[in-house]
Amino acid sequence: MELLEQAQGRDTKMVRALEHLSYEDRLRELGLFSLEKRRVQGDLRAAFQYLKGTYRKAGEGLFIRECSERTRGNGFKLKEGRFRLDIRKKFFTVRVVRHWNRLPREVVDAPSLEVFKARLDGALDNVV
């Protein structure tokens, strides 16, 4: 658990009625995501904007679409790159692809960012 996650864990224990619950249960009761989930959520929102919205021009070539007729799930899969260096696994484009490809079709096909955000929150309860 990283330092920020530890701080969030300590802070959620301060709520008297929830102090006996596990960290995950306290977050669920408070309607919060873990910091890891919030990072994935932010990454996926930015990816949506790059792929379909606001940053389409700036994001050209940022992601490579998977060309396959046999994709299950969302139908808008992204291609995962292969790297020899472990440091590249931390790059934004690499972090996002795995989570994006797991999203259901109704999330990826959202007509706007606001709809995407709402659908993404529901999907992240099950994905991450």
Coordinates of C-alpha atoms in Angstrom, one line a residue:
M1 CA 0.0 0.0 0.0
E2 CA 1.5 3.3 -1.0
L3 CA 1.7 6.3 1.3
L4 CA -1.4 8.1 0.0
E5 CA -3.4 4.9 0.3
Q6 CA -2.3 4.5 3.9
A7 CA -3.3 8.1 4.7
Q8 CA -6.8 7.5 3.1
G9 CA -7.0 4.3 5.2
R10 CA -6.2 6.2 8.4
D11 CA -8.7 9.0 7.5
T12 CA -11.5 6.6 6.9
K13 CA -10.9 5.0 10.3
M14 CA -11.7 8.3 11.9
V15 CA -15.4 7.8 11.0
R16 CA -16.6 6.3 14.3
A17 CA -19.4 4.2 12.9
L18 CA -17.1 2.6 10.4
E19 CA -13.9 2.0 12.3
H20 CA -14.6 -1.7 12.8
L21 CA -14.9 -2.3 9.0
S22 CA -12.2 -3.3 6.6
Y23 CA -10.6 -0.6 4.4
E24 CA -12.6 -1.8 1.3
D25 CA -15.9 -1.9 3.3
R26 CA -15.2 1.6 4.7
L27 CA -14.6 3.0 1.2
R28 CA -17.8 1.3 -0.1
E29 CA -19.9 2.7 2.8
L30 CA -18.5 6.2 2.1
G31 CA -19.1 5.9 -1.6
L32 CA -15.4 6.2 -2.4
F33 CA -13.0 4.4 -4.7
S34 CA -9.5 3.4 -3.7
L35 CA -6.7 5.6 -5.0
E36 CA -5.7 2.9 -7.5
K37 CA -9.3 2.8 -8.9
R38 CA -9.4 6.6 -9.1
R39 CA -6.1 6.6 -11.1
V40 CA -7.6 4.1 -13.5
Q41 CA -10.8 6.1 -13.7
G42 CA -8.9 9.3 -14.5
D43 CA -6.7 7.4 -17.1
L44 CA -9.8 6.0 -18.8
R45 CA -11.6 9.3 -18.9
A46 CA -8.5 10.9 -20.5
A47 CA -8.3 8.0 -23.0
F48 CA -12.0 8.5 -23.9
Q49 CA -11.3 12.2 -24.6
Y50 CA -8.2 11.3 -26.8
L51 CA -10.1 8.6 -28.7
K52 CA -13.5 10.2 -29.2
G53 CA -13.7 13.7 -28.0
T54 CA -11.9 16.8 -27.0
Y55 CA -8.3 15.8 -27.7
R56 CA -8.9 13.8 -30.9
K57 CA -6.5 15.9 -33.0
A58 CA -3.7 16.0 -30.3
G59 CA -4.2 12.3 -29.6
E60 CA -3.8 11.0 -33.2
G61 CA -1.4 8.1 -33.2
L62 CA -1.4 7.9 -29.4
F63 CA -3.3 4.7 -29.4
I64 CA -3.4 1.9 -32.0
R65 CA -6.8 0.3 -32.7
E66 CA -6.9 -3.5 -32.7
C67 CA -7.9 -4.7 -36.2
S68 CA -9.8 -7.9 -35.6
E69 CA -13.3 -9.0 -36.5
R70 CA -13.2 -11.5 -33.6
T71 CA -13.1 -9.0 -30.7
R72 CA -15.3 -9.9 -27.8
G73 CA -16.6 -7.2 -25.5
N74 CA -16.5 -3.6 -26.5
G75 CA -15.6 -3.9 -30.2
F76 CA -13.3 -0.8 -29.9
K77 CA -10.2 -2.6 -28.6
L78 CA -6.8 -1.0 -28.5
K79 CA -3.5 -2.8 -29.4
E80 CA -1.1 -3.5 -26.6
G81 CA 2.5 -2.7 -27.3
R82 CA 5.4 -4.9 -26.4
F83 CA 8.4 -3.4 -24.6
R84 CA 11.7 -4.8 -23.3
L85 CA 12.1 -2.2 -20.6
D86 CA 9.9 -2.4 -17.5
I87 CA 9.8 1.4 -17.2
R88 CA 7.6 1.7 -20.3
K89 CA 4.9 -0.4 -18.6
K90 CA 4.2 2.8 -16.5
F91 CA 3.5 4.9 -19.6
F92 CA -0.1 6.3 -19.9
T93 CA -0.8 4.5 -23.2
V94 CA 0.3 1.1 -21.8
R95 CA -1.5 1.5 -18.5
V96 CA -4.8 2.4 -20.2
V97 CA -5.0 -0.3 -22.9
R98 CA -5.5 -3.3 -20.6
H99 CA -8.3 -1.6 -18.6
W100 CA -9.9 -0.1 -21.8
N101 CA -10.1 -3.5 -23.5
R102 CA -12.0 -4.9 -20.4
L103 CA -14.7 -2.3 -20.5
P104 CA -18.2 -3.4 -21.7
R105 CA -19.5 -2.1 -25.1
E106 CA -22.1 0.2 -23.5
V107 CA -19.3 2.1 -21.7
V108 CA -17.0 2.5 -24.7
D109 CA -19.8 3.5 -27.0
A110 CA -21.0 6.3 -24.8
P111 CA -22.1 9.3 -26.8
S112 CA -20.5 11.9 -24.5
L113 CA -18.0 12.3 -21.7
E114 CA -20.7 12.7 -19.1
V115 CA -22.4 9.5 -20.1
F116 CA -19.0 7.8 -20.2
K117 CA -18.2 8.9 -16.7
A118 CA -21.5 7.6 -15.3
R119 CA -21.2 4.3 -17.1
L120 CA -17.6 3.9 -16.2
D121 CA -18.3 4.3 -12.4
G122 CA -20.7 1.3 -12.7
A123 CA -18.2 -0.7 -14.7
L124 CA -15.3 0.0 -12.4
D125 CA -17.1 -1.6 -9.5
N126 CA -16.7 -4.9 -11.3
V127 CA -13.5 -4.4 -13.4
V128 CA -10.8 -3.3 -11.1

